[in-house]
Amino acid sequence: MKYVAEIPVRLGSKRVPKKNLRLINGKPMVGYAIEACKGSKYISETYINSEADIMKKLCDDYGVQFYKRKDELAEDHIVQDQFNYDFLLNIDTENLVMVNPVSPLVLPEDIDSAIKYYEDNQLDCLISVREEKLQSFLDGKPINFNDQALLPMTQNLKPVQLCAWTVCIWNAKKFIEHYEQHGYAVFVGNYGLYPFDPVRSIKVSTEEDFKLAELYLSAKSANAEVTPEYYE
């Protein structure tokens, strides 16, 4: 099957200005997502989906395609359903793989394992999630444990699944049809939740996130090895 990767990059960011272009360990943050896509054995083409013309130059530098998003699709209230639908109307592919540019720790093998899971389970949609085994509440009510009993050990809890959006995959035809019929399409058809590595699904949303990701990547590039030591 044909897989095209889309890296959505809206230049405006209020919490971390121009974060996708900001250098992290000597490379623009979006560059990590591009390299992960280019390293995938399944993806045939990679596009940056952006309203910003500067992304065209970056695409040329990295050897990937540029998809010029309409200005109205780059506003704060626009969500995945809308810009994915626009992209799929204009780019021919059987399956769309969206790779989040604010998850700079993602690796090519993460993308490939997600695609294999998508194929093996004959899904129409795959959403990456991060699993947390912690006592959790929603609207003040416990959702994965009984608060009127002995506190369960965390290892015995059912994990809470949080949408990570690191890598997501959709059947292009199903996405378009569902959006045109219902006006939304992110969770379409037979969808699956794919547990992602909790470290590599780190999402850079704040200045603190950026610093943590940079520390991790700096240590990784230096091949830093930590030998455990213990108080005796």
Short mmCIF file of C-alpha atoms in Angstrom, two decimals:
data_model
loop_
_atom_site.label_atom_id
_atom_site.label_comp_id
_atom_site.label_asym_id
_atom_site.label_seq_id
_atom_site.Cartn_x
_atom_site.Cartn_y
_atom_site.Cartn_z
CA MET A 1 0.00 0.00 0.00
CA LYS A 2 1.09 3.56 -0.62
CA TYR A 3 1.95 5.71 2.39
CA VAL A 4 2.52 9.47 2.22
CA ALA A 5 3.77 11.31 5.30
CA GLU A 6 2.43 14.70 6.31
CA ILE A 7 4.20 16.85 8.89
CA PRO A 8 1.81 19.67 9.84
CA VAL A 9 3.69 22.85 10.71
CA ARG A 10 1.80 25.99 11.64
CA LEU A 11 4.41 28.67 12.14
CA GLY A 12 2.56 30.59 14.83
CA SER A 13 3.00 29.37 18.40
CA LYS A 14 2.12 31.39 21.46
CA ARG A 15 3.86 29.31 24.16
CA VAL A 16 7.15 28.64 22.33
CA PRO A 17 7.49 31.12 19.41
CA LYS A 18 8.46 29.55 16.06
CA LYS A 19 9.23 26.33 17.92
CA ASN A 20 9.30 24.15 14.80
CA LEU A 21 12.17 26.21 13.38
CA ARG A 22 14.00 26.64 16.65
CA LEU A 23 17.29 24.79 16.78
CA ILE A 24 17.40 21.86 19.15
CA ASN A 25 20.85 20.32 19.47
CA GLY A 26 21.89 22.16 16.31
CA LYS A 27 18.91 21.18 14.13
CA PRO A 28 15.47 22.75 13.60
CA MET A 29 12.96 20.76 15.63
CA VAL A 30 10.89 19.84 12.56
CA GLY A 31 14.05 18.32 11.06
CA TYR A 32 13.79 15.34 13.43
CA ALA A 33 10.32 14.44 12.14
CA ILE A 34 11.53 14.82 8.55
CA GLU A 35 14.48 12.49 9.12
CA ALA A 36 12.25 9.93 10.83
CA CYS A 37 9.92 9.93 7.81
CA LYS A 38 12.78 9.70 5.32
CA GLY A 39 14.19 6.75 7.26
CA SER A 40 10.92 4.79 7.12
CA LYS A 41 10.88 1.82 4.78
CA TYR A 42 7.17 2.30 4.04
CA ILE A 43 6.82 6.02 3.31
CA SER A 44 7.18 6.98 -0.36
CA GLU A 45 6.86 10.77 -0.03
CA THR A 46 7.11 13.27 2.80
CA TYR A 47 5.36 16.65 2.84
CA ILE A 48 5.54 19.64 5.15
CA ASN A 49 2.00 21.04 5.35
CA SER A 50 2.35 24.72 6.23
CA GLU A 51 1.18 28.23 5.42
CA ALA A 52 4.69 29.63 5.90
CA ASP A 53 6.84 30.20 2.81
CA ILE A 54 10.03 29.71 4.85
CA MET A 55 9.06 26.03 5.09
CA LYS A 56 9.53 25.73 1.31
CA LYS A 57 13.22 26.57 1.74
CA LEU A 58 13.51 24.09 4.61
CA CYS A 59 11.86 21.40 2.46
CA ASP A 60 14.38 22.07 -0.32
CA ASP A 61 17.24 21.77 2.16
CA TYR A 62 15.92 18.45 3.50
CA GLY A 63 14.81 17.01 0.15
CA VAL A 64 11.09 16.70 0.93
CA GLN A 65 7.91 18.16 -0.57
CA PHE A 66 6.15 21.38 0.42
CA TYR A 67 2.36 21.61 0.59
CA LYS A 68 1.20 25.21 0.78
CA ARG A 69 -1.68 25.40 3.25
CA LYS A 70 -4.29 28.10 2.78
CA ASP A 71 -3.98 30.93 5.28
CA GLU A 72 -7.47 30.26 6.65
CA LEU A 73 -6.37 26.71 7.52
CA ALA A 74 -3.53 28.06 9.67
CA GLU A 75 -5.68 29.90 12.17
CA ASP A 76 -5.75 28.99 15.86
CA HIS A 77 -9.15 27.24 15.75
CA ILE A 78 -8.30 24.88 12.86
CA VAL A 79 -7.96 21.20 13.82
CA GLN A 80 -6.61 18.01 12.24
CA ASP A 81 -9.86 17.02 10.55
CA GLN A 82 -9.82 20.21 8.51
CA PHE A 83 -6.23 20.46 7.35
CA ASN A 84 -5.97 16.70 6.74
CA TYR A 85 -9.09 16.79 4.56
CA ASP A 86 -7.66 19.66 2.51
CA PHE A 87 -4.33 17.83 2.14
CA LEU A 88 -5.96 14.57 1.04
CA LEU A 89 -8.08 16.30 -1.58
CA ASN A 90 -4.88 17.42 -3.30
CA ILE A 91 -2.32 14.67 -2.63
CA ASP A 92 -2.81 11.19 -4.08
CA THR A 93 -2.20 8.39 -1.59
CA GLU A 94 -3.88 5.30 -0.18
CA ASN A 95 -2.85 6.07 3.39
CA LEU A 96 -1.84 9.21 5.22
CA VAL A 97 0.80 9.07 7.97
CA MET A 98 0.84 12.19 10.12
CA VAL A 99 4.05 12.68 12.09
CA ASN A 100 4.00 15.33 14.78
CA PRO A 101 6.84 17.86 14.42
CA VAL A 102 6.72 18.67 18.15
CA SER A 103 7.78 15.11 19.03
CA PRO A 104 11.48 15.33 18.09
CA LEU A 105 12.44 12.01 19.69
CA VAL A 106 10.47 9.86 17.22
CA LEU A 107 12.52 7.35 15.21
CA PRO A 108 12.00 5.71 11.79
CA GLU A 109 11.40 2.34 13.45
CA ASP A 110 8.58 3.89 15.50
CA ILE A 111 6.83 4.88 12.28
CA ASP A 112 7.42 1.48 10.70
CA SER A 113 6.12 -0.44 13.72
CA ALA A 114 2.99 1.74 13.77
CA ILE A 115 2.37 1.05 10.07
CA LYS A 116 2.88 -2.68 10.61
CA TYR A 117 0.35 -2.59 13.48
CA TYR A 118 -2.05 -0.68 11.21
CA GLU A 119 -1.73 -3.31 8.49
CA ASP A 120 -1.72 -6.38 10.72
CA ASN A 121 -4.94 -5.26 12.43
CA GLN A 122 -6.58 -4.12 9.17
CA LEU A 123 -7.34 -0.69 10.61
CA ASP A 124 -8.89 2.36 8.95
CA CYS A 125 -7.20 4.64 11.48
CA LEU A 126 -4.39 4.42 14.02
CA ILE A 127 -3.92 6.92 16.84
CA SER A 128 -0.78 6.78 18.98
CA VAL A 129 -1.34 6.84 22.72
CA ARG A 130 0.80 7.00 25.83
CA GLU A 131 -0.19 4.54 28.54
CA GLU A 132 -0.03 5.56 32.20
CA LYS A 133 -0.48 3.13 35.10
CA LEU A 134 -1.56 5.65 37.72
CA GLN A 135 -4.69 6.04 39.79
CA SER A 136 -6.74 8.37 37.59
CA PHE A 137 -9.85 10.51 37.89
CA LEU A 138 -12.22 12.14 35.42
CA ASP A 139 -14.51 14.90 36.69
CA GLY A 140 -13.53 13.91 40.24
CA LYS A 141 -14.49 10.24 39.77
CA PRO A 142 -12.03 7.32 39.68
CA ILE A 143 -11.83 5.65 36.27
CA ASN A 144 -9.37 2.78 36.73
CA PHE A 145 -9.65 1.87 40.41
CA ASN A 146 -12.15 1.63 43.27
CA ASP A 147 -11.75 4.48 45.77
CA GLN A 148 -13.86 2.57 48.32
CA ALA A 149 -11.35 -0.22 48.79
CA LEU A 150 -7.67 -0.80 49.52
CA LEU A 151 -5.51 1.26 47.21
CA PRO A 152 -4.42 -1.00 44.32
CA MET A 153 -0.75 -1.27 43.38
CA THR A 154 0.03 0.71 40.27
CA GLN A 155 1.38 -2.35 38.44
CA ASN A 156 -2.05 -3.98 38.77
CA LEU A 157 -3.99 -1.06 37.30
CA LYS A 158 -5.45 -0.93 33.84
CA PRO A 159 -3.46 1.77 32.05
CA VAL A 160 -5.07 5.07 31.14
CA GLN A 161 -4.49 5.79 27.47
CA LEU A 162 -3.68 9.40 26.62
CA CYS A 163 -3.68 10.53 22.98
CA ALA A 164 -0.07 11.32 22.13
CA TRP A 165 -0.55 12.22 18.42
CA THR A 166 3.09 11.30 17.76
CA VAL A 167 2.26 9.18 14.72
CA CYS A 168 -1.24 8.75 13.31
CA ILE A 169 -2.39 6.87 10.20
CA TRP A 170 -5.59 7.06 8.15
CA ASN A 171 -7.05 5.29 5.15
CA ALA A 172 -7.33 8.25 2.77
CA LYS A 173 -10.57 7.19 1.07
CA LYS A 174 -12.32 6.46 4.38
CA PHE A 175 -11.15 9.78 5.86
CA ILE A 176 -12.45 11.83 2.93
CA GLU A 177 -15.79 10.02 2.80
CA HIS A 178 -16.38 10.33 6.53
CA TYR A 179 -15.45 14.01 6.60
CA GLU A 180 -17.78 14.83 3.71
CA GLN A 181 -20.66 12.92 5.34
CA HIS A 182 -20.19 14.02 8.97
CA GLY A 183 -17.86 17.03 9.07
CA TYR A 184 -15.18 15.22 11.13
CA ALA A 185 -12.93 12.24 10.53
CA VAL A 186 -10.00 11.85 12.95
CA PHE A 187 -11.56 8.78 14.62
CA VAL A 188 -12.93 7.00 11.58
CA GLY A 189 -14.08 3.44 10.90
CA ASN A 190 -12.17 0.61 12.56
CA TYR A 191 -9.67 2.64 14.56
CA GLY A 192 -6.96 1.37 16.87
CA LEU A 193 -5.05 2.92 19.74
CA TYR A 194 -1.35 2.21 19.41
CA PRO A 195 0.77 2.38 22.61
CA PHE A 196 3.82 4.52 21.91
CA ASP A 197 7.13 4.64 23.73
CA PRO A 198 6.57 7.10 26.61
CA VAL A 199 9.92 8.85 26.10
CA ARG A 200 9.76 9.15 22.32
CA SER A 201 6.19 10.43 22.51
CA ILE A 202 7.32 13.50 24.47
CA LYS A 203 5.50 16.51 23.06
CA VAL A 204 7.14 19.93 23.12
CA SER A 205 4.44 22.38 24.17
CA THR A 206 6.27 24.62 26.63
CA GLU A 207 9.73 26.07 27.17
CA GLU A 208 10.36 23.41 29.84
CA ASP A 209 9.47 20.63 27.37
CA PHE A 210 11.89 22.09 24.85
CA LYS A 211 14.75 22.11 27.36
CA LEU A 212 14.07 18.50 28.39
CA ALA A 213 14.01 17.30 24.79
CA GLU A 214 17.23 19.17 24.04
CA LEU A 215 18.97 17.61 27.05
CA TYR A 216 17.90 14.14 25.95
CA LEU A 217 19.02 14.63 22.34
CA SER A 218 22.33 16.18 23.41
CA ALA A 219 23.07 13.21 25.65
CA LYS A 220 22.05 10.77 22.93
CA SER A 221 24.25 12.39 20.28
CA ALA A 222 27.18 12.30 22.69
CA ASN A 223 26.56 8.57 23.26
CA ALA A 224 26.53 9.29 26.96
CA GLU A 225 26.30 6.14 29.04
CA VAL A 226 25.29 6.20 32.65
CA THR A 227 26.70 3.57 34.99
CA PRO A 228 24.36 2.98 37.94
CA GLU A 229 25.82 3.79 41.32
CA TYR A 230 24.25 3.15 44.70
CA TYR A 231 24.46 4.48 48.21
CA GLU A 232 26.18 1.95 50.43
#
